[in-house]
Amino acid sequence: MNMNRTLFALFALGLAGSGCKMKDASEASYPRSDMAMESEAYDGDADFDDYGDETAEMMEGEPAPAPMVDTSASSGRAASGLRERRAAKKAAQSDGLAPGGSAPPEEPGPSKPADAKSEPSKAKPGTSESDTDEPEPVARQIIYTAQMRLAVFNVDEAMERVEALAVAVDGYVQQMRQGYFILRIPAAHLRGVMDGVGGLGMVTERNLEARDVTEEYVDVTTRIRVLRETQSQLIDLLKRTKTVEEALHVRQALDQVTMQLEQALGRLRVLESLIGFSTLTVYIDERGPQNDIPSSNDPFPWVDSLGVEATEWN
Amino acid sequence: MRALISPSNLLKLPLAGALFLGLTAAFSTGCSKYKIKPPTDFVEVHAYSSEVRMKAQDNVGLNLRAFGNVRGGSLSYWGSDMVDKLSDRGYRLVAQAPARSKNGVVGTRFDFDYTPQGKDTPKFYIAVLFVTDEYRFVLQVAGDKAREAAYTGRIDEITGELKVRGCALASKICKGPQPPQLRRSGPAGPKGPAGDGAQAESGAESGVETGTGAASPTPTAAESAAEASPASAGG
């Protein structure tokens, strides 16, 4: 009976801590992390859809195995995990974020995504870092998305140069077709690349959007930490099972937690990718003498349509 | 009725008819802002109401653009404006000389050197500016620098094929003075690879040559030439 209670408590903890949304699974199309792969060792043929029924059966009161885990300790961790999560959220909402974490629009960039990346793995299984109520400083996490439209006389040449600009700062081309680019640029270099692209021709449109995802980022990283703790406890629990029935129950719970963990990790990877690499969409229009495009607020942009490119026959 | 068909009125009919035909002819041709025949070795590629493009066998292009003029817009003003903005894009003014159209409108010829960034093929670019009360006209000839010698001496011949319209009666614009010798500290090269609209950063020698309407502008003392800006040029 105690064993059932323990399992149920862990389960409830896992579900409450994860708050998983199934749509995240479709976004988590990245390769699984080491942790996820490790967890896969315990991944059986359990049908996750039946999980609700299993829970119901456990609640009805099956023959209870001997207690194997200190329930009080487990629930204490759960409580502290939730406390920490709330504290982290609060810290993210407040203005007192980590210094240097927020990037001004002039210098868009992620607030140390590398640090953030390692954050989930800091929480070792079975240990709780949230014993203190001191909230960890949270760097502001911002996703930058920019768009530019420019007019050039030679589209092919401009496209080559745009691609070269992205590659030069370790960015890459996500999508390309004639006169159209979607570039992924390391956030710290976004402004420089935009300036470079602007120098290739006449900029007719330029915009930059910043989306603060600090709250979601903190939420996901905290969820991962809690899920890992739960997973670790379930692994310990699985090792101590004495009957096949107990093992099956624990394993089903472990499978569920592992799935939620993978979803959270996938979401984290998506966030880190978006934060670390800004998205720059570039539209390149061919410019000719027939389409005068003012380059500034000059009331007489007539000279823009003059020149060698407009005269010489290519 | 009888008075209308009197002999004296009948004599006036041919005069009225001639006047009508004359006005019709004048308006039918007067609608176009310009008139130009393809010079020798050039063929017309396309022609619109405000632009005509021609090309030669060696891909040297000839382009005539017409823009509307505004009150106060003189040859001096637009000449300075054009040179300034082209200098910003990396064009280096090397010569300046008066020019004249077939119908006697005075213009100014500007010779530029230009090398598109990222390319090692220098270009020549000649722009002849005519300003009338209603329009501005820019006749442009451009191509590889290696072909410059074959065309630089033919500009008078080409402008001799051009008629521009828009001069008012007793126009001061059409008979206005030549712009001052323009000399601008332009950039050494273009910033933008496509050479379009990018702002220049560094300065360079312009070394303007001046001429007096000869087929090829001849150098004179340009050092003392006044630097003209659009604001100071009498806009």
XYZ file of C-alpha atoms in Angstrom:
549
model
C 0.000 0.000 0.000
C 2.858 2.291 0.852
C 4.547 1.394 -2.401
C 1.441 2.414 -4.280
C 1.278 5.687 -2.412
C 4.888 6.395 -3.217
C 4.394 5.647 -6.873
C 1.343 7.792 -7.023
C 3.052 10.655 -5.280
C 5.917 10.476 -7.731
C 3.551 10.292 -10.610
C 1.587 13.263 -9.421
C 4.827 15.120 -8.932
C 5.946 14.328 -12.424
C 2.712 15.427 -13.999
C 2.424 18.568 -11.922
C 6.041 19.492 -12.432
C 5.985 18.948 -16.129
C 2.763 20.612 -17.183
C 3.521 19.017 -20.500
C 1.745 19.962 -23.631
C 1.501 17.318 -26.265
C 2.059 19.838 -29.031
C 5.581 20.264 -27.766
C 6.348 16.793 -28.969
C 6.021 17.876 -32.558
C 8.410 20.760 -31.983
C 10.964 18.520 -30.345
C 12.308 17.163 -33.552
C 15.924 17.436 -32.481
C 18.085 14.450 -31.683
C 17.651 13.248 -28.185
C 20.088 14.285 -25.555
C 22.435 11.989 -23.721
C 20.145 12.002 -20.787
C 17.220 11.085 -22.908
C 19.180 8.286 -24.501
C 20.194 7.082 -21.115
C 16.628 7.106 -19.998
C 15.662 5.153 -23.035
C 17.278 2.127 -21.465
C 14.262 1.941 -19.245
C 11.887 2.600 -22.051
C 9.776 -0.496 -22.442
C 6.821 -1.325 -24.527
C 4.517 0.429 -22.162
C 1.496 1.933 -23.817
C 1.347 5.493 -22.603
C -2.275 5.815 -23.584
C -3.193 3.295 -20.946
C -1.500 5.236 -18.265
C -4.655 6.787 -16.963
C -6.224 3.377 -16.501
C -3.190 2.155 -14.641
C -3.422 5.066 -12.282
C -7.054 4.354 -11.693
C -6.257 0.754 -10.884
C -3.586 1.819 -8.431
C -6.001 4.160 -6.755
C -8.525 1.404 -6.345
C -6.111 -0.382 -4.092
C -4.193 -3.264 -5.507
C -2.205 -5.548 -3.229
C 0.471 -3.238 -1.919
C 4.134 -4.099 -2.056
C 6.471 -3.194 0.743
C 7.525 0.454 0.943
C 10.817 1.095 -0.792
C 11.137 4.855 -0.823
C 10.877 7.412 1.881
C 7.722 9.164 0.787
C 8.235 12.113 3.030
C 11.615 12.831 1.515
C 10.182 12.580 -1.944
C 7.324 14.914 -1.257
C 9.729 17.294 0.429
C 11.785 17.442 -2.737
C 8.679 17.988 -4.726
C 7.686 20.876 -2.533
C 11.095 22.432 -2.742
C 11.101 21.949 -6.501
C 7.854 23.799 -6.818
C 9.116 26.522 -4.507
C 12.178 26.946 -6.641
C 10.137 27.053 -9.785
C 7.919 29.759 -8.398
C 10.932 31.692 -7.182
C 12.589 31.421 -10.579
C 9.449 32.617 -12.314
C 9.185 35.492 -9.924
C 12.777 36.399 -10.552
C 12.236 36.297 -14.270
C 9.218 38.539 -14.054
C 10.948 41.083 -11.918
C 13.368 43.588 -13.349
C 16.210 42.410 -11.223
C 17.629 40.074 -13.780
C 21.221 39.158 -14.032
C 23.402 42.079 -15.040
C 24.453 41.883 -18.627
C 21.807 39.380 -19.329
C 19.513 41.674 -21.176
C 20.786 42.710 -24.537
C 19.934 46.138 -25.893
C 18.436 46.327 -29.352
C 21.648 47.828 -30.687
C 23.548 44.729 -29.740
C 21.085 41.920 -30.003
C 22.277 38.692 -28.598
C 21.343 35.901 -26.350
C 22.125 36.218 -22.728
C 24.666 33.490 -22.513
C 22.815 30.622 -24.059
C 25.816 28.421 -23.356
C 25.356 28.922 -19.636
C 21.708 28.336 -19.957
C 22.361 25.192 -21.904
C 24.357 23.687 -19.117
C 21.859 24.710 -16.517
C 19.566 21.722 -16.764
C 22.446 19.292 -16.379
C 23.685 21.018 -13.266
C 20.938 19.420 -11.260
C 22.325 16.030 -10.487
C 19.809 13.265 -10.105
C 18.823 12.696 -6.582
C 20.149 15.996 -5.329
C 18.218 19.124 -4.785
C 19.770 22.515 -5.370
C 16.681 24.287 -4.254
C 17.161 23.868 -0.577
C 17.810 27.566 -0.264
C 15.075 30.032 -1.070
C 17.592 32.305 -2.789
C 16.459 32.603 -6.408
C 19.158 32.043 -8.955
C 19.925 35.059 -11.132
C 18.258 34.583 -14.484
C 19.670 36.148 -17.606
C 17.168 37.658 -19.976
C 16.512 35.399 -22.918
C 15.496 37.163 -26.107
C 14.703 35.872 -29.570
C 15.558 38.324 -32.325
C 13.847 38.193 -35.688
C 14.747 40.640 -38.425
C 13.642 41.323 -41.957
C 15.283 43.345 -44.684
C 14.320 44.194 -48.221
C 16.819 45.694 -50.580
C 17.022 46.574 -54.234
C 20.152 45.839 -56.216
C 21.127 45.945 -59.831
C 22.726 42.506 -59.765
C 20.646 40.034 -57.783
C 22.926 37.019 -58.255
C 25.964 38.872 -57.040
C 24.086 40.272 -54.067
C 22.875 36.795 -53.143
C 26.407 35.468 -53.131
C 27.489 38.259 -50.862
C 24.586 37.851 -48.478
C 25.414 34.184 -48.089
C 29.073 34.999 -47.555
C 28.185 37.507 -44.859
C 26.226 34.875 -42.970
C 28.892 32.218 -43.276
C 31.614 34.639 -42.176
C 30.046 34.913 -38.721
C 29.332 31.185 -38.417
C 25.759 31.608 -39.484
C 24.034 29.534 -42.090
C 21.377 29.630 -44.752
C 18.163 28.026 -43.603
C 16.223 28.645 -46.777
C 17.067 30.180 -50.105
C 15.503 30.834 -53.430
C 16.002 33.496 -56.053
C 15.923 36.839 -54.317
C 14.981 35.388 -50.965
C 16.976 34.217 -47.981
C 16.240 32.997 -44.496
C 19.492 33.234 -42.594
C 20.325 32.060 -39.099
C 22.864 34.407 -37.620
C 24.546 34.152 -34.217
C 22.586 36.711 -32.253
C 25.653 38.703 -31.268
C 26.452 39.275 -34.958
C 22.967 40.093 -36.168
C 23.399 43.845 -36.261
C 26.728 43.587 -38.056
C 25.295 41.306 -40.696
C 22.306 43.593 -41.157
C 24.646 46.494 -41.734
C 26.602 44.424 -44.221
C 23.482 43.382 -46.096
C 22.297 46.977 -46.121
C 25.517 48.000 -47.816
C 24.834 45.706 -50.745
C 22.123 47.846 -52.211
C 19.323 50.188 -51.471
C 17.456 49.204 -48.340
C 13.752 49.698 -48.810
C 12.545 47.962 -45.673
C 14.172 46.971 -42.427
C 12.712 45.788 -39.157
C 13.882 44.019 -36.047
C 11.688 42.301 -33.504
C 12.718 41.109 -30.056
C 10.667 38.566 -28.131
C 11.436 38.035 -24.472
C 11.157 34.341 -23.659
C 12.832 34.470 -20.263
C 9.746 33.214 -18.477
C 9.266 30.269 -20.774
C 12.963 29.478 -20.650
C 13.020 29.452 -16.863
C 9.858 27.393 -16.822
C 11.282 24.756 -19.147
C 14.648 24.518 -17.393
C 12.953 24.166 -14.026
C 10.624 21.548 -15.375
C 13.576 19.613 -16.706
C 15.310 19.734 -13.354
C 12.236 18.480 -11.528
C 11.643 15.753 -14.067
C 15.214 14.583 -13.777
C 14.939 14.351 -10.049
C 11.741 12.374 -10.430
C 13.317 10.161 -13.018
C 16.264 9.506 -10.767
C 14.030 8.555 -7.909
C 12.035 6.243 -10.116
C 15.204 4.556 -11.302
C 16.192 3.956 -7.711
C 12.743 2.691 -7.050
C 12.904 0.336 -10.018
C 16.115 -1.157 -8.729
C 14.489 -1.943 -5.423
C 11.366 -3.598 -6.768
C 10.920 -7.183 -5.748
C 8.027 -8.338 -7.844
C 7.281 -8.121 -11.515
C 4.124 -6.205 -10.793
C 5.977 -3.563 -8.833
C 8.565 -3.282 -11.536
C 5.894 -2.839 -14.191
C 4.200 -0.084 -12.258
C 7.429 1.775 -11.651
C 8.501 1.319 -15.209
C 5.288 2.755 -16.548
C 5.745 5.768 -14.339
C 9.342 6.039 -15.461
C 8.317 5.872 -19.107
C 5.853 8.666 -18.600
C 8.411 10.862 -16.858
C 10.986 10.106 -19.520
C 8.591 11.134 -22.254
C 7.812 14.385 -20.516
C 11.496 15.001 -19.977
C 12.242 14.480 -23.635
C 9.510 16.863 -24.622
C 10.852 19.492 -22.259
C 14.384 18.954 -23.526
C 13.186 19.308 -27.068
C 11.467 22.555 -26.276
C 14.600 23.774 -24.537
C 16.663 23.006 -27.608
C 14.236 24.888 -29.809
C 14.389 27.867 -27.483
C 18.166 27.801 -27.296
C 18.408 27.594 -31.053
C 16.086 30.548 -31.498
C 17.850 32.562 -28.809
C 21.367 31.764 -29.928
C 20.707 32.169 -33.649
C 18.602 35.074 -34.779
C 16.503 34.707 -37.892
C 17.170 37.215 -40.633
C 14.926 37.179 -43.679
C 16.298 39.020 -46.682
C 14.315 39.900 -49.777
C 16.340 41.063 -52.743
C 14.599 42.893 -55.557
C 16.122 43.578 -58.903
C 16.580 47.233 -59.485
C 16.512 48.847 -62.857
C 16.024 52.176 -64.479
C 12.338 51.451 -64.706
C 11.837 51.282 -60.954
C 13.207 54.224 -59.111
C 13.409 53.512 -55.441
C 14.195 56.373 -53.124
C 17.141 55.586 -50.909
C 16.372 58.232 -48.337
C 14.136 61.165 -47.697
C 15.967 63.008 -50.425
C 13.197 64.808 -52.315
C 15.050 64.247 -55.588
C 16.263 60.669 -55.778
C 16.590 60.870 -59.529
C 20.294 60.045 -59.507
C 19.497 56.668 -57.965
C 18.295 55.541 -61.352
C 21.408 56.724 -63.147
C 24.766 55.068 -63.441
C 26.754 52.386 -65.159
C 24.488 49.557 -64.078
C 21.480 51.295 -65.552
C 23.268 52.122 -68.785
C 25.728 49.423 -69.713
C 24.270 46.436 -71.432
C 24.833 43.245 -69.474
C -25.304 83.193 -94.602
C -24.405 85.059 -97.688
C -21.823 87.005 -95.723
C -20.119 83.833 -94.601
C -19.486 82.618 -98.089
C -18.315 85.939 -99.373
C -15.186 85.925 -101.593
C -13.096 87.474 -98.875
C -13.953 84.706 -96.423
C -13.351 82.005 -98.988
C -9.846 83.311 -99.393
C -9.242 82.872 -95.671
C -10.136 79.156 -95.703
C -6.797 77.914 -97.002
C -5.052 79.982 -94.366
C -7.166 78.514 -91.576
C -6.612 75.022 -92.932
C -2.904 75.553 -93.048
C -2.935 76.877 -89.507
C -4.938 73.865 -88.335
C -2.575 71.418 -90.027
C 0.403 73.228 -88.609
C -0.930 73.119 -85.076
C -1.822 69.437 -85.443
C 1.645 68.629 -86.633
C 3.200 70.635 -83.851
C 1.157 68.941 -81.158
C 1.578 65.452 -82.570
C 5.351 65.723 -82.352
C 5.476 68.115 -79.433
C 4.064 65.574 -76.991
C 7.341 63.695 -76.748
C 9.847 65.181 -74.353
C 12.775 64.400 -76.561
C 13.735 63.089 -79.902
C 16.851 61.106 -80.615
C 17.989 58.957 -83.472
C 20.202 55.996 -82.762
C 23.764 57.121 -83.402
C 25.953 55.094 -85.685
C 26.662 51.601 -84.294
C 23.841 51.841 -81.761
C 20.491 50.107 -81.939
C 17.433 50.979 -79.962
C 16.479 48.276 -77.457
C 13.412 49.885 -76.054
C 11.877 53.318 -75.777
C 9.371 54.714 -73.356
C 8.068 58.202 -72.898
C 10.743 59.026 -70.332
C 13.510 56.655 -71.286
C 15.221 55.198 -74.283
C 17.884 52.505 -74.177
C 20.314 51.634 -76.906
C 23.265 49.330 -77.143
C 26.292 48.899 -79.304
C 27.840 45.637 -80.403
C 30.437 45.834 -77.667
C 27.746 46.221 -74.975
C 28.419 49.881 -74.458
C 25.053 51.250 -73.492
C 23.357 54.510 -74.297
C 20.527 55.598 -72.090
C 18.496 58.760 -72.147
C 16.337 59.562 -69.159
C 13.892 62.416 -68.795
C 12.819 63.746 -65.415
C 10.489 66.554 -64.553
C 12.049 69.833 -63.525
C 10.898 71.988 -60.650
C 10.817 75.736 -60.245
C 14.294 77.029 -59.690
C 15.944 73.895 -60.985
C 18.854 75.040 -63.074
C 21.717 73.355 -64.852
C 24.007 74.415 -62.001
C 21.787 72.976 -59.332
C 21.127 69.657 -60.986
C 24.711 69.335 -62.122
C 25.940 69.661 -58.563
C 23.242 67.359 -57.295
C 24.142 64.688 -59.799
C 27.881 64.874 -59.207
C 27.473 64.796 -55.434
C 25.227 61.781 -55.447
C 27.267 59.877 -57.971
C 30.402 60.637 -55.943
C 28.696 59.120 -52.939
C 28.285 55.968 -54.939
C 31.920 55.776 -55.886
C 31.996 57.634 -59.184
C 35.018 59.830 -59.682
C 34.534 62.918 -61.783
C 37.421 63.235 -64.204
C 36.220 65.804 -66.666
C 33.531 68.397 -67.200
C 32.664 70.281 -70.342
C 29.797 72.190 -71.925
C 27.568 70.419 -74.393
C 24.812 71.403 -76.781
C 21.801 69.580 -78.125
C 20.652 69.533 -81.723
C 18.062 72.200 -80.994
C 20.558 74.427 -79.230
C 19.864 73.747 -75.566
C 22.990 74.094 -73.500
C 24.027 71.253 -71.259
C 27.042 69.946 -69.393
C 28.994 66.816 -69.953
C 30.469 64.946 -66.993
C 32.988 62.145 -67.418
C 33.397 59.666 -64.579
C 35.569 56.725 -63.700
C 33.963 53.923 -61.822
C 34.884 50.446 -60.709
C 32.159 48.343 -59.148
C 33.251 46.924 -55.843
C 34.243 43.310 -55.963
C 35.123 43.577 -59.635
C 38.358 44.465 -61.295
C 36.841 45.779 -64.491
C 36.880 49.564 -64.475
C 34.092 51.330 -66.297
C 33.706 54.628 -68.027
C 30.584 56.628 -67.540
C 29.657 59.800 -69.360
C 26.573 61.735 -68.397
C 25.389 64.757 -70.332
C 22.866 66.855 -68.488
C 20.388 69.172 -70.151
C 17.932 71.215 -68.158
C 14.882 72.932 -69.599
C 12.032 74.672 -67.828
C 9.943 71.523 -67.817
C 12.409 68.668 -67.864
C 15.839 67.399 -66.972
C 17.514 65.078 -69.442
C 20.485 62.854 -68.796
C 22.138 61.194 -71.723
C 24.363 58.414 -70.410
C 27.002 56.345 -72.141
C 28.737 53.597 -70.195
C 30.825 50.525 -70.747
C 34.157 48.916 -70.063
C 36.996 51.357 -69.590
C 38.837 49.652 -72.412
C 36.122 50.853 -74.791
C 36.209 54.438 -73.607
C 38.483 55.752 -76.342
C 36.053 54.671 -79.020
C 33.198 56.675 -77.529
C 34.574 59.619 -75.617
C 35.128 61.510 -78.859
C 31.655 60.770 -80.138
C 29.616 62.460 -77.452
C 29.171 65.640 -79.471
C 27.998 63.553 -82.379
C 25.508 61.765 -80.114
C 24.164 64.900 -78.481
C 23.936 66.323 -81.983
C 21.195 63.740 -82.595
C 19.208 64.800 -79.564
C 16.413 67.319 -79.419
C 15.062 68.183 -76.004
C 11.878 70.034 -75.267
C 10.450 72.047 -72.444
C 12.030 75.436 -72.909
C 9.764 78.359 -72.193
C 9.765 81.448 -74.305
C 12.840 83.550 -73.458
C 13.833 80.894 -70.983
C 16.574 81.681 -68.528
C 16.906 78.035 -67.632
C 17.617 76.836 -71.145
C 20.101 79.610 -71.699
C 21.461 79.595 -68.201
C 25.132 79.550 -67.315
C 27.288 76.484 -67.046
C 27.669 75.052 -63.563
C 30.860 75.957 -61.749
C 33.687 73.525 -62.079
C 32.571 70.730 -59.856
C 35.115 69.012 -57.758
C 34.038 66.817 -54.936
C 36.054 64.744 -52.560
C 34.441 61.551 -53.575
C 35.312 58.087 -52.396
C 38.055 56.094 -54.009
C 35.688 53.281 -54.768
C 32.128 52.306 -54.297
C 30.989 50.839 -51.046
C 28.225 48.696 -52.375
C 29.161 45.909 -54.750
C 26.200 46.687 -56.880
C 27.183 50.323 -56.667
C 23.704 51.452 -55.949
C 22.989 54.016 -53.408
C 25.551 53.014 -50.839
C 27.026 55.893 -48.929
C 30.715 56.438 -49.336
C 33.084 56.790 -46.457
C 36.538 57.760 -47.554
C 37.712 60.641 -49.599
C 39.934 60.614 -52.624
C 41.384 62.848 -55.239
C 38.937 63.865 -57.866
C 41.387 65.393 -60.311
C 38.717 66.980 -62.451
C 39.579 67.958 -65.933
C 37.698 70.708 -67.627
C 37.024 71.506 -71.210
C 35.344 74.029 -73.400
C 33.083 71.953 -75.492
C 35.657 70.017 -77.447
C 34.915 66.485 -78.484
C 37.062 65.266 -75.657
C 37.323 67.496 -72.601
C 40.758 68.923 -72.192
C 42.364 69.535 -68.823
C 42.738 73.016 -67.428
C 43.606 74.348 -64.010
C 41.072 72.716 -61.794
C 42.772 73.360 -58.520
C 41.174 76.750 -58.111
C 37.790 75.547 -59.112
C 35.193 76.307 -56.571
C 33.685 73.436 -54.739
C 30.033 73.538 -55.377
C 27.323 71.972 -53.332
C 23.650 71.749 -54.203
C 22.823 74.363 -51.621
C 25.357 76.828 -52.858
C 24.692 76.200 -56.474
C 21.621 78.277 -56.473
C 18.854 75.777 -55.881
